[in-house]
CSV table of C-alpha atoms in Angstrom, one decimal:
chain,number,residue,atom,x,y,z
A,1,UNK,CA,3.6,-17.9,-3.2
A,2,UNK,CA,0.7,-16.9,-5.4
A,3,UNK,CA,-1.7,-14.0,-5.1
A,4,UNK,CA,-5.3,-15.2,-4.7
A,5,UNK,CA,-8.3,-13.0,-4.1
A,6,UNK,CA,-11.5,-14.8,-2.9
A,7,UNK,CA,-15.1,-13.6,-3.0
A,8,UNK,CA,-14.9,-13.0,0.8
A,9,UNK,CA,-11.9,-10.7,0.1
A,10,UNK,CA,-13.9,-8.8,-2.5
A,11,UNK,CA,-16.7,-8.3,0.0
A,12,UNK,CA,-14.1,-6.9,2.5
A,13,UNK,CA,-12.6,-4.6,-0.2
A,14,UNK,CA,-16.1,-3.3,-1.1
A,15,UNK,CA,-17.1,-2.8,2.5
A,16,UNK,CA,-20.5,-1.3,2.6
A,17,UNK,CA,-20.8,-1.0,-1.1
A,18,UNK,CA,-23.2,-3.6,-2.3
A,19,UNK,CA,-23.2,-5.8,-5.4
A,20,UNK,CA,-25.4,-8.8,-6.2
A,21,UNK,CA,-23.2,-10.6,-8.7
A,22,UNK,CA,-19.4,-11.1,-8.7
A,23,UNK,CA,-18.6,-11.7,-12.4
A,24,UNK,CA,-14.9,-11.8,-12.5
A,25,UNK,CA,-11.7,-11.2,-10.5
A,26,UNK,CA,-8.6,-10.5,-12.6
A,27,UNK,CA,-5.1,-9.9,-11.3
A,28,UNK,CA,-2.9,-8.1,-13.9
A,29,UNK,CA,0.8,-8.0,-13.2
A,30,UNK,CA,2.6,-4.7,-13.6
A,31,UNK,CA,6.0,-6.3,-12.9
A,32,UNK,CA,6.3,-9.5,-14.9
A,33,UNK,CA,8.9,-8.3,-17.4
A,34,UNK,CA,10.5,-5.6,-15.3
A,35,UNK,CA,11.0,-4.6,-11.7
A,36,UNK,CA,8.5,-1.9,-10.9
A,37,UNK,CA,9.3,-1.7,-7.3
A,38,UNK,CA,12.3,-3.1,-5.4
A,39,UNK,CA,10.4,-4.5,-2.4
A,40,UNK,CA,7.3,-6.0,-3.9
A,41,UNK,CA,5.4,-7.3,-6.9
A,42,UNK,CA,2.8,-4.9,-8.2
A,43,UNK,CA,-0.6,-5.7,-9.8
A,44,UNK,CA,-3.9,-4.2,-10.8
A,45,UNK,CA,-6.8,-6.0,-9.2
A,46,UNK,CA,-9.7,-5.7,-11.6
A,47,UNK,CA,-13.1,-6.8,-10.1
A,48,UNK,CA,-16.1,-7.0,-12.3
A,49,UNK,CA,-19.5,-7.0,-10.7
A,50,UNK,CA,-23.1,-6.1,-11.7
A,51,UNK,CA,-22.3,-2.5,-10.7
A,52,UNK,CA,-19.3,-2.3,-13.1
A,53,UNK,CA,-15.5,-2.7,-13.3
A,54,UNK,CA,-13.5,-1.6,-10.2
A,55,UNK,CA,-9.7,-1.4,-10.2
A,56,UNK,CA,-7.4,-1.4,-7.2
A,57,UNK,CA,-3.6,-1.5,-6.7
A,58,UNK,CA,-2.3,-4.7,-5.2
A,59,UNK,CA,1.2,-5.0,-3.8
A,60,UNK,CA,2.6,-8.4,-2.8
A,61,UNK,CA,5.8,-9.7,-1.3
A,62,UNK,CA,8.1,-10.7,-4.1
A,63,UNK,CA,7.5,-14.2,-5.3
A,64,UNK,CA,10.4,-14.8,-7.6
A,65,UNK,CA,13.4,-13.2,-5.8
A,66,UNK,CA,14.6,-15.1,-2.7
A,67,UNK,CA,17.1,-12.4,-1.8
A,68,UNK,CA,14.5,-9.6,-1.7
A,69,UNK,CA,12.0,-11.9,0.1
A,70,UNK,CA,14.7,-12.7,2.7
A,71,UNK,CA,15.5,-9.0,3.2
A,72,UNK,CA,11.8,-8.1,3.6
A,73,UNK,CA,11.4,-10.9,6.2
A,74,UNK,CA,14.5,-9.9,8.1
A,75,UNK,CA,13.7,-6.2,8.3
A,76,UNK,CA,9.9,-6.6,8.6
A,77,UNK,CA,9.6,-4.0,5.9
A,78,UNK,CA,6.3,-5.2,4.4
A,79,UNK,CA,4.7,-5.5,7.8
A,80,UNK,CA,5.8,-1.9,8.5
A,81,UNK,CA,4.4,-0.7,5.2
A,82,UNK,CA,1.1,-2.4,6.1
A,83,UNK,CA,1.1,-0.6,9.5
A,84,UNK,CA,1.6,2.7,7.7
A,85,UNK,CA,-1.4,2.1,5.4
A,86,UNK,CA,-3.6,0.5,8.0
A,87,UNK,CA,-3.0,2.7,11.0
A,88,UNK,CA,-0.7,5.6,10.6
A,89,UNK,CA,-2.2,7.2,7.4
A,90,UNK,CA,-5.8,6.9,8.5
A,91,UNK,CA,-5.0,8.6,11.8
A,92,UNK,CA,-3.2,11.4,10.0
A,93,UNK,CA,-6.0,11.7,7.4
A,94,UNK,CA,-8.4,12.7,10.2
A,95,UNK,CA,-6.7,16.1,10.3
A,96,UNK,CA,-6.9,16.7,6.6
A,97,UNK,CA,-9.8,18.2,4.6
A,98,UNK,CA,-8.8,16.3,1.4
A,99,UNK,CA,-7.5,12.9,0.4
A,100,UNK,CA,-3.8,12.7,0.0
A,101,UNK,CA,-3.0,9.0,0.1
A,102,UNK,CA,-4.2,5.6,-1.0
A,103,UNK,CA,-6.9,4.1,1.1
A,104,UNK,CA,-6.1,0.5,2.4
A,105,UNK,CA,-8.9,-1.9,1.6
A,106,UNK,CA,-7.5,-5.3,2.5
A,107,UNK,CA,-4.4,-6.9,4.0
A,108,UNK,CA,-4.2,-10.6,3.6
A,109,UNK,CA,-1.8,-12.8,5.7
A,110,UNK,CA,0.9,-10.1,5.5
A,111,UNK,CA,1.5,-11.4,2.0
A,112,UNK,CA,-0.3,-8.6,0.1
A,113,UNK,CA,-2.1,-5.4,0.5
A,114,UNK,CA,-5.0,-3.9,-1.6
A,115,UNK,CA,-4.9,-0.1,-2.0
A,116,UNK,CA,-6.9,2.5,-3.8
A,117,UNK,CA,-5.7,2.8,-7.4
A,118,UNK,CA,-4.1,6.3,-7.7
A,119,UNK,CA,-4.7,6.3,-11.4
A,120,UNK,CA,-8.1,7.5,-10.5
A,121,UNK,CA,-6.5,10.7,-9.1
A,122,UNK,CA,-5.1,11.5,-12.5
A,123,UNK,CA,-1.9,12.8,-10.7
A,124,UNK,CA,0.3,11.9,-13.6
A,125,UNK,CA,-1.9,13.5,-16.2
A,126,UNK,CA,-2.4,16.7,-14.3
A,127,UNK,CA,-0.8,19.8,-15.9
A,128,UNK,CA,-1.4,21.8,-12.7
A,129,UNK,CA,1.5,20.8,-10.5
A,130,UNK,CA,1.4,21.8,-6.9
A,131,UNK,CA,5.1,21.9,-6.6
A,132,UNK,CA,8.0,22.5,-8.9
A,133,UNK,CA,10.7,19.9,-9.2
A,134,UNK,CA,13.0,21.4,-6.5
A,135,UNK,CA,10.2,21.7,-3.9
A,136,UNK,CA,9.0,18.2,-4.8
A,137,UNK,CA,12.5,16.8,-4.3
A,138,UNK,CA,12.7,18.4,-0.9
A,139,UNK,CA,9.3,17.0,0.1
A,140,UNK,CA,10.1,13.4,-1.0
A,141,UNK,CA,13.5,13.6,0.8
A,142,UNK,CA,11.7,14.6,4.0
A,143,UNK,CA,9.1,11.9,3.6
A,144,UNK,CA,11.7,9.2,3.1
A,145,UNK,CA,13.9,10.5,6.0
A,146,UNK,CA,11.0,10.6,8.4
A,147,UNK,CA,9.7,7.2,7.3
A,148,UNK,CA,13.0,5.4,7.8
A,149,UNK,CA,13.6,7.3,11.0
A,150,UNK,CA,10.2,6.0,12.3
A,151,UNK,CA,11.3,2.4,11.4
A,152,UNK,CA,14.5,3.0,13.4
A,153,UNK,CA,12.5,4.3,16.4
A,154,UNK,CA,10.2,1.3,16.3
A,155,UNK,CA,13.3,-1.0,16.2
A,156,UNK,CA,14.8,0.9,19.2
A,157,UNK,CA,11.5,0.5,21.1
A,158,UNK,CA,11.5,-3.3,20.4
A,159,UNK,CA,15.2,-3.5,21.4
A,160,UNK,CA,14.5,-1.7,24.7
A,161,UNK,CA,11.6,-4.0,25.4
A,162,UNK,CA,9.0,-1.2,25.6
A,163,UNK,CA,5.7,-2.7,24.7
A,164,UNK,CA,4.1,0.4,23.1
A,165,UNK,CA,2.8,1.2,19.7
A,166,UNK,CA,3.9,4.6,18.3
A,167,UNK,CA,0.7,4.8,16.3
A,168,UNK,CA,-1.4,5.1,19.4
A,169,UNK,CA,0.0,8.5,20.1
A,170,UNK,CA,-1.0,10.1,16.8
């Protein structure tokens, strides 16, 4: 399975932003030589137009590891991650006065997702940390606990045969 971004995809990524000439689309692997993330292949999507160079983060289902791919398909993990970025985060973001998560620009065939590149946020380079290590650790633990509990809840809803989407209630 290869990652291919078409001109139509670029237009969807750009949304209302206009460009007259698409010059180049480059997909640069972040995980060729090493595993960057366990449940996906990671790339930088670099789009060159007449308005400049635009970079996005692209995450795809793993191409070269059958066991990881099998696990992702069995658990529906990638589809759940897509739902979080497409539905859950935008609904939560309505209640925030600042941006705190990557924006989802494109989902293609449940094989890859194009997100805002957080390098632009300069989080890593910032010397003004919002939380010290201990508080950060507690926050991350809570996020992961709640994320995986929500996956469990969705599974329970499916098992019970209730045709409802949790995201509609947020």
